[in-house]
mmCIF file of C-alpha atoms (C1' of nucleotides) in Angstrom:
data_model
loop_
_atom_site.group_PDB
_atom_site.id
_atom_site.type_symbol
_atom_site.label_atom_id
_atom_site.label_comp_id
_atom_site.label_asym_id
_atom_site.label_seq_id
_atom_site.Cartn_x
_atom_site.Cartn_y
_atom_site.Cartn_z
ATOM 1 C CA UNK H 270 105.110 123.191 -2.658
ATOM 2 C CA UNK H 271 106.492 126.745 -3.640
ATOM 3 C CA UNK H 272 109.424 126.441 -5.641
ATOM 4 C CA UNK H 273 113.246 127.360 -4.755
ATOM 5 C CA UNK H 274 113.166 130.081 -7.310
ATOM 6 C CA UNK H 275 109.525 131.823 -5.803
ATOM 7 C CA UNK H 276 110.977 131.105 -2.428
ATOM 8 C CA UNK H 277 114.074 132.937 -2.699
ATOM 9 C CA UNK H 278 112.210 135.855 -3.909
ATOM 10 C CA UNK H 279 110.183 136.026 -1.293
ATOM 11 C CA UNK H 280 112.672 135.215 1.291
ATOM 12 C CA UNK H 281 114.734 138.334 -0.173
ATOM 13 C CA UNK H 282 111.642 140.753 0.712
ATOM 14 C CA UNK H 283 111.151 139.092 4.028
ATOM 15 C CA UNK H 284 114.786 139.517 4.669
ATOM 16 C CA UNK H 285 115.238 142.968 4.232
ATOM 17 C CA UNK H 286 112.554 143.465 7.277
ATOM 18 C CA UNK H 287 114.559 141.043 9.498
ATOM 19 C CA UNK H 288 117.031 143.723 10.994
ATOM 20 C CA UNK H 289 116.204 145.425 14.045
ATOM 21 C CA UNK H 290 117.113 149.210 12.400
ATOM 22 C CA UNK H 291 115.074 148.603 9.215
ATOM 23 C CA UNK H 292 111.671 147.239 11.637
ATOM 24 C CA UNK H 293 112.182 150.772 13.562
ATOM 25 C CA UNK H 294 112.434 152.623 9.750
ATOM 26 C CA UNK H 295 109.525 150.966 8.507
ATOM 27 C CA UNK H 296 107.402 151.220 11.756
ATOM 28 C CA UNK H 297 108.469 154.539 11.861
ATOM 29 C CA UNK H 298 107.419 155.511 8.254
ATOM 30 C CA UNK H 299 103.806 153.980 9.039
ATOM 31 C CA UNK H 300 102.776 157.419 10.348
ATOM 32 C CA UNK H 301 103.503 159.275 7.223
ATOM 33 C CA UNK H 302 106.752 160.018 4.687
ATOM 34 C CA UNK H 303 109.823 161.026 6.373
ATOM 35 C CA UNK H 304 112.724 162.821 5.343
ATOM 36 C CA UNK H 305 116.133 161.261 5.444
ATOM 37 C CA UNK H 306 117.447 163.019 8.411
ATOM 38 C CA UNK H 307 114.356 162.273 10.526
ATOM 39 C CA UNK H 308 115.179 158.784 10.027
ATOM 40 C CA UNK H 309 118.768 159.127 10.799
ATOM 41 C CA UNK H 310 118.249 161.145 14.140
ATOM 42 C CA UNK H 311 116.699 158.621 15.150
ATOM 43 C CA UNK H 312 119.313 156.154 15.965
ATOM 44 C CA UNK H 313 122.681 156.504 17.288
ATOM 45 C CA UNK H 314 124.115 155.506 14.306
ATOM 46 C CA UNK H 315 126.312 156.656 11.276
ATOM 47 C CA UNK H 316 124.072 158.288 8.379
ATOM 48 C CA UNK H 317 126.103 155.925 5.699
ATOM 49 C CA UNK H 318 124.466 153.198 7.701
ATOM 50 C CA UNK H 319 121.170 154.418 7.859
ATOM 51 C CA UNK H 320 121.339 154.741 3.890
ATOM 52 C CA UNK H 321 122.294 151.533 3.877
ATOM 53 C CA UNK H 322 119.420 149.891 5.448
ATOM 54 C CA UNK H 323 116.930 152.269 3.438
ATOM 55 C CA UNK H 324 118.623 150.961 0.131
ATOM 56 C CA UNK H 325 118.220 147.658 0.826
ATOM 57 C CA UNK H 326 114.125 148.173 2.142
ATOM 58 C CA UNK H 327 113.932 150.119 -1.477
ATOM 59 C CA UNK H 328 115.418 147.442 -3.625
ATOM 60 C CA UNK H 329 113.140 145.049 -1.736
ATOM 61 C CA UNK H 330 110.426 147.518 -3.012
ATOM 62 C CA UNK H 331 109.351 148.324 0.579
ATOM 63 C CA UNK H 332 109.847 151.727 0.711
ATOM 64 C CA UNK H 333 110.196 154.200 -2.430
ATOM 65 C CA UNK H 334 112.106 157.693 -2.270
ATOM 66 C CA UNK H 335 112.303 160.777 -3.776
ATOM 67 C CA UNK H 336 114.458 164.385 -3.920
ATOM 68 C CA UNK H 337 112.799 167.578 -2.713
ATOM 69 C CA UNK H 338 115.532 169.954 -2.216
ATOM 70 C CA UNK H 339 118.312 168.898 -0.452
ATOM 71 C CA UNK H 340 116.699 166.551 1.364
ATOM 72 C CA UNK H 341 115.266 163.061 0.574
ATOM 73 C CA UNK H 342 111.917 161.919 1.630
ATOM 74 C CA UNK H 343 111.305 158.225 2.454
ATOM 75 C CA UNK H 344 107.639 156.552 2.027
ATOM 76 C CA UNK H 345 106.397 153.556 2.758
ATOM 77 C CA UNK H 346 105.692 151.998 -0.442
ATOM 78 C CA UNK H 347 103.277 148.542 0.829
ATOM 79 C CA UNK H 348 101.512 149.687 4.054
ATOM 80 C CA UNK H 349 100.611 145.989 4.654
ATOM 81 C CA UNK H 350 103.977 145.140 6.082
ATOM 82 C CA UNK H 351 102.067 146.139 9.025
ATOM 83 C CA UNK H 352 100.636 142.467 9.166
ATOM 84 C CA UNK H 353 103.465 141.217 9.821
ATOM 85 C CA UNK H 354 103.973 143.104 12.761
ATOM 86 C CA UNK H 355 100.159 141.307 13.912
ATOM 87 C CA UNK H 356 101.375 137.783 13.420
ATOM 88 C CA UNK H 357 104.832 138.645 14.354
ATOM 89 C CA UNK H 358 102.946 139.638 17.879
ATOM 90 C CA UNK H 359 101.303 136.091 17.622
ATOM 91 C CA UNK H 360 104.458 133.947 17.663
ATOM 92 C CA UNK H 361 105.813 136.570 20.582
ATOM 93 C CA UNK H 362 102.356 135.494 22.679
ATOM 94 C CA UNK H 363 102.380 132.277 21.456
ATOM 95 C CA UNK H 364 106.090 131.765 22.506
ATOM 96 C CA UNK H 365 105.384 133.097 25.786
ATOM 97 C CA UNK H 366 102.151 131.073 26.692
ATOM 98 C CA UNK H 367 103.937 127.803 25.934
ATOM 99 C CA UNK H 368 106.900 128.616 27.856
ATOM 100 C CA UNK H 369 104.378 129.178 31.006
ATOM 101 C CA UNK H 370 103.008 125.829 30.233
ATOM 102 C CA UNK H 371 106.518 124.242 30.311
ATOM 103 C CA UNK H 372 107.073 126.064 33.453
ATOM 104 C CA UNK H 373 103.591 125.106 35.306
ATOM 105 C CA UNK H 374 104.425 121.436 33.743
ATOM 106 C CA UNK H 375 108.253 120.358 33.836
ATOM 107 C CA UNK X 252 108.189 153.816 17.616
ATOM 108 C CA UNK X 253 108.707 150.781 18.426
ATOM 109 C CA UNK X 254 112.106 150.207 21.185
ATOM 110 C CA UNK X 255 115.751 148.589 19.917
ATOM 111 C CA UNK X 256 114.827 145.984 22.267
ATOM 112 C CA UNK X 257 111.081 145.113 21.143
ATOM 113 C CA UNK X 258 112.551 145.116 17.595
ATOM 114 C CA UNK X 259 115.403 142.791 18.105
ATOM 115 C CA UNK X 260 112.659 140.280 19.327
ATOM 116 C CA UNK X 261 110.396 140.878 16.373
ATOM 117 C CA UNK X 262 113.206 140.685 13.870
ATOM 118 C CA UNK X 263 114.835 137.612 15.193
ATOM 119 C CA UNK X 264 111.547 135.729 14.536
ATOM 120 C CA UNK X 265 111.268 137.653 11.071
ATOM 121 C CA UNK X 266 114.797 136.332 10.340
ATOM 122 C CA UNK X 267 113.842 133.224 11.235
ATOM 123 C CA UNK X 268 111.470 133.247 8.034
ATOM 124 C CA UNK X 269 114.328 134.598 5.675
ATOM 125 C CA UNK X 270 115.278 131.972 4.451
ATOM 126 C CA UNK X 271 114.096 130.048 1.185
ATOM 127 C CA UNK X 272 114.825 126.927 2.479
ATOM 128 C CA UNK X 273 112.305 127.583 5.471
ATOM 129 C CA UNK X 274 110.140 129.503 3.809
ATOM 130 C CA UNK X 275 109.745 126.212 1.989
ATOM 131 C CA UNK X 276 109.239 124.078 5.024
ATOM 132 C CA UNK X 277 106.619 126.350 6.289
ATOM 133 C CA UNK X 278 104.785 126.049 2.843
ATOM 134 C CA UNK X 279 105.275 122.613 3.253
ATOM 135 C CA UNK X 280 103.939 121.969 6.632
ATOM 136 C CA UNK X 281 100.858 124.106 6.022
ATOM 137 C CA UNK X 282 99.135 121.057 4.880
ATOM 138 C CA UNK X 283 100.032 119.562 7.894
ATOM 139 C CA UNK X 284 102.129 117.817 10.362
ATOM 140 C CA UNK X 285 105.686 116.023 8.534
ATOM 141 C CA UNK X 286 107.678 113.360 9.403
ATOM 142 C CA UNK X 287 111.777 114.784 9.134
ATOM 143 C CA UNK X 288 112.346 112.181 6.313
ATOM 144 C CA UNK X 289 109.547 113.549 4.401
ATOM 145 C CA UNK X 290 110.427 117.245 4.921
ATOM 146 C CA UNK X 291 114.294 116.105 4.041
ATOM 147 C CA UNK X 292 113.499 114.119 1.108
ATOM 148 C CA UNK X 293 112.087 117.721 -0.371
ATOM 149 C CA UNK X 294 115.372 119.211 -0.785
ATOM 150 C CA UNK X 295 118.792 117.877 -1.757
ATOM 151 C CA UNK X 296 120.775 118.917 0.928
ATOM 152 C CA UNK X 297 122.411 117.332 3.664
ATOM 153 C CA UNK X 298 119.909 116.046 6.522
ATOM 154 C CA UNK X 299 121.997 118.215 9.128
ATOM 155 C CA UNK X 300 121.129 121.353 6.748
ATOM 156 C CA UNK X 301 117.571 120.722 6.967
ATOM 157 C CA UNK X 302 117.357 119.808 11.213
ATOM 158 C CA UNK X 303 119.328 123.114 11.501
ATOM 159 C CA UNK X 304 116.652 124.800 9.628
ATOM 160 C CA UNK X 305 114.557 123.332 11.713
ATOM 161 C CA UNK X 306 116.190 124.146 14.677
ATOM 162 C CA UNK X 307 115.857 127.901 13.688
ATOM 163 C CA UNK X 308 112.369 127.763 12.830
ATOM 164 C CA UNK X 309 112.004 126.073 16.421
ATOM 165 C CA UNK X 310 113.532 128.444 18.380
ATOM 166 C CA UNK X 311 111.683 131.211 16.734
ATOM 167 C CA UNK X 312 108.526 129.139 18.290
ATOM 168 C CA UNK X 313 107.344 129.131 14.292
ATOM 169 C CA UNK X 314 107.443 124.824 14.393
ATOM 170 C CA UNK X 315 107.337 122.457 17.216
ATOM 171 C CA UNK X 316 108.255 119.164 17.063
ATOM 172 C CA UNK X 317 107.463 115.670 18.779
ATOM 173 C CA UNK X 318 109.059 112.042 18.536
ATOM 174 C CA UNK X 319 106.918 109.637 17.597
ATOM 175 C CA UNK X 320 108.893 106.124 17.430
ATOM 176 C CA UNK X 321 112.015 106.333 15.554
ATOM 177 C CA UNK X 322 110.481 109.545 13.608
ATOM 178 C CA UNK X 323 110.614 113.240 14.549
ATOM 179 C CA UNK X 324 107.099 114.994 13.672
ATOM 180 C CA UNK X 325 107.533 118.725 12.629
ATOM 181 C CA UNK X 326 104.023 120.932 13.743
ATOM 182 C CA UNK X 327 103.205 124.589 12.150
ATOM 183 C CA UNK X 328 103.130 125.997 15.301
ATOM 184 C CA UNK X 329 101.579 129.049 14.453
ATOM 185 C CA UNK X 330 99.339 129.306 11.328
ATOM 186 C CA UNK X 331 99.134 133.026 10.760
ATOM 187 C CA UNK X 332 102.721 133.124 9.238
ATOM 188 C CA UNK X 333 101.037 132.314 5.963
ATOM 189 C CA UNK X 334 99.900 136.163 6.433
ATOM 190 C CA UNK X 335 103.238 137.114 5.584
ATOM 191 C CA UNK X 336 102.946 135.423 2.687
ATOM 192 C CA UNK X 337 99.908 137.671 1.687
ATOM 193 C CA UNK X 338 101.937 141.048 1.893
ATOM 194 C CA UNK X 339 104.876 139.068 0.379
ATOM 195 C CA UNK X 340 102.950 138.507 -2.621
ATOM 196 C CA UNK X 341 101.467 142.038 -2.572
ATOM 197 C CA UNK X 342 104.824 143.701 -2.181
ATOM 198 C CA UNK X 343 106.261 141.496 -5.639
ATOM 199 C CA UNK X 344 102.911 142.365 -7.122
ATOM 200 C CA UNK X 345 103.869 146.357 -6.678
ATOM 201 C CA UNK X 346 107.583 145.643 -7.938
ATOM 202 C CA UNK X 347 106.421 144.062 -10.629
ATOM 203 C CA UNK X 348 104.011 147.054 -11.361
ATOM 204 C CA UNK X 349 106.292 149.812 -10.911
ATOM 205 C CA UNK X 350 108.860 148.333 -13.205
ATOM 206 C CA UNK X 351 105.948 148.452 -16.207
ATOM 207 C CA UNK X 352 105.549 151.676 -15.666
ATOM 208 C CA UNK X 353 109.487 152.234 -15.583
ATOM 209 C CA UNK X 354 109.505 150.555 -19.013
ATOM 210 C CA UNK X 355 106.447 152.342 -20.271
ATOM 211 C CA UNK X 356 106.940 155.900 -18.810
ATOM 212 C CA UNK X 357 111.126 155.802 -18.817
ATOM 213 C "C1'" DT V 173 122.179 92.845 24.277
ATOM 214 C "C1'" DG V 174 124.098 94.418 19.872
ATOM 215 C "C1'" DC V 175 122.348 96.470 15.184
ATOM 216 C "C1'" DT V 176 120.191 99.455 12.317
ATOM 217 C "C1'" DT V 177 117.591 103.402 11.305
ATOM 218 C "C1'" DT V 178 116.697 108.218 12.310
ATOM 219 C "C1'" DA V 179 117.893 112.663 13.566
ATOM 220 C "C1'" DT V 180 120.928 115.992 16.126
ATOM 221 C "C1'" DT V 181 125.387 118.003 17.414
ATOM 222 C "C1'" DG V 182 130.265 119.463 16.639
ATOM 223 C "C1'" DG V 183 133.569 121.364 13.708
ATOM 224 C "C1'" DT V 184 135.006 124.030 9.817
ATOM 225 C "C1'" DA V 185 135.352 126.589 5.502
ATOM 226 C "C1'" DA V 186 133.036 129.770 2.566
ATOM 227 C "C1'" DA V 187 129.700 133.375 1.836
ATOM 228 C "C1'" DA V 188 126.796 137.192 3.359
ATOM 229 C "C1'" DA V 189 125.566 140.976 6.412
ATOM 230 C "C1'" DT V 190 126.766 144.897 9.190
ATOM 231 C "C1'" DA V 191 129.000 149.226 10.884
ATOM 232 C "C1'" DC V 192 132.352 152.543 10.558
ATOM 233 C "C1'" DC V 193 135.353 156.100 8.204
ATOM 234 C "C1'" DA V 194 136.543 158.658 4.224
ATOM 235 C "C1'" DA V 195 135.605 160.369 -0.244
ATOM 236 C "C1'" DC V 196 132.337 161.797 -3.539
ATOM 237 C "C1'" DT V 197 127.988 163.724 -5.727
ATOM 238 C "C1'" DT V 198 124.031 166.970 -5.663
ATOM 239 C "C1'" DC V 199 121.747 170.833 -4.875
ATOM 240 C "C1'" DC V 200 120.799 175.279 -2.908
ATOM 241 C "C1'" DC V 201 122.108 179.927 -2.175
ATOM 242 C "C1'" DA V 202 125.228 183.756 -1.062
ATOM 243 C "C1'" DT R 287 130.370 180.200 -9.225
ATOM 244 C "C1'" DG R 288 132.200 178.518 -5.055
ATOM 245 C "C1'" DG R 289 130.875 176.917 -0.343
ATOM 246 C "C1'" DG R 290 128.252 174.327 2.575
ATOM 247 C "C1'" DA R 291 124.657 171.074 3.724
ATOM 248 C "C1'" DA R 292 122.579 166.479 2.844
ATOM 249 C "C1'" DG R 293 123.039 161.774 1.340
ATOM 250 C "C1'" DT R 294 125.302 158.105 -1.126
ATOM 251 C "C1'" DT R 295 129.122 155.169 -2.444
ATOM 252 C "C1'" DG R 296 133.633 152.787 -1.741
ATOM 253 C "C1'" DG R 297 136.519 150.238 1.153
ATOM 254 C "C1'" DT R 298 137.387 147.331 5.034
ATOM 255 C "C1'" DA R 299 137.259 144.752 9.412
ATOM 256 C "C1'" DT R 300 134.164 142.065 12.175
ATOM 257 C "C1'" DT R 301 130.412 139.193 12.918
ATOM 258 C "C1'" DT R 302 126.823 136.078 11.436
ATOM 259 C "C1'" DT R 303 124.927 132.632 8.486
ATOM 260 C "C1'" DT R 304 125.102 128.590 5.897
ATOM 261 C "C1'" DA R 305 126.369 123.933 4.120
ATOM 262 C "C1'" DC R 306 128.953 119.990 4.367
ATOM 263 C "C1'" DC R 307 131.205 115.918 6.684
ATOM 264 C "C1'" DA R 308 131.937 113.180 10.683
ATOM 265 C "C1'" DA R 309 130.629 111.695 15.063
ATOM 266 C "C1'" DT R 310 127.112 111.121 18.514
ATOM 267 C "C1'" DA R 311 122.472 110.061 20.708
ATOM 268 C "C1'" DA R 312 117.854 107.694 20.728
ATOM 269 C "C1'" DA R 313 114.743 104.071 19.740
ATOM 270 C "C1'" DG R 314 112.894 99.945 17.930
ATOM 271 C "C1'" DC R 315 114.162 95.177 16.468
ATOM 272 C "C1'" DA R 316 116.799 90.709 15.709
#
DNA sequence: TGCTTTATTGGTAAAAATACCAACTTCCCA
DNA sequence: TGGGAAGTTGGTATTTTTACCAATAAAGCA
């Protein structure tokens, strides 16, 4: 088995994709760098907060930033977090088939 | 991009994986089905600690469980979560890489 | 039927995460 | 060089998560 110490390392990366707001930023960033107020238009939500969930995907190392200008431009730093999304989908399908079964089979 | 709604549903099954603690019961049940006891006696916690864990892992649909006599049996449900395990690696593997250059390049 | 083993549930205290407002830093440009 | 635009940081209240202990439920066995 992994140990405690690998674990919480990965559980740390894993964590900062398990908020609603930062799976919109990253799926949003999969079509190309954005610049911070692209990001932040799209939510209804204060611009400290949408810092704040771009720090913590850049201190997991998920996305990287940079200045040009005034403004700040967000990237997607590991594209693969996409495969989450694919087995994320799985568990979503997965949930609902069994649920059908339970209801076809009470 | 992906809705608020679609998101919360992805994330809570995301968050149900941040966690080192069940990131280290889904490592250990990789190999296979587990008895409770067996998946308890891995960790020194409290046996309520670890059936809450598993609780949250269940409800994500990530484990399933059956009684079998006096024992609970604890199921992978859905194999493909070792994928995130893949990018996980990937995305420490680029942290790690990025800091050399830091310290090489500062 | 009571007893014991096995796991879950309830309750609670402590820690972490989240969102807002306000204040501050940077950088361009007039 | 001072004003404004663009983001970040500090501070705080609220919510969520987590771990423990104690009590409860379920199932085989004496």
């Amino acid at each position: 088995m992994i140990s405690f110490q690998e674990a919480e390392i990965r559980s740390s990366i894993i964590k900062a994709l398990a908020h609603p707001v930062r799976l919109m930023i990253v799926d949003l960033l999969q079509s190309g760098e954005k610049q911070f107020s692209e990001i932040n238009s799209a939510f209804q939500l204060d611009k400290s907060t949408i810092s704040k969930h771009l720090l913590v995907l850049k201190e997991a190392g998920i996305v990287s930033s940079r200045k040009d200008g005034h403004d700040m431009i967000y990237k997607l730093e590991v594209p693969c977090v996409t495969d989450f999304f694919g087995c994320v989908t799985a568990v979503i399908e997965n949930n609902i088939r069994r649920q059908q079964v339970c209801l076809f089979n009470p």
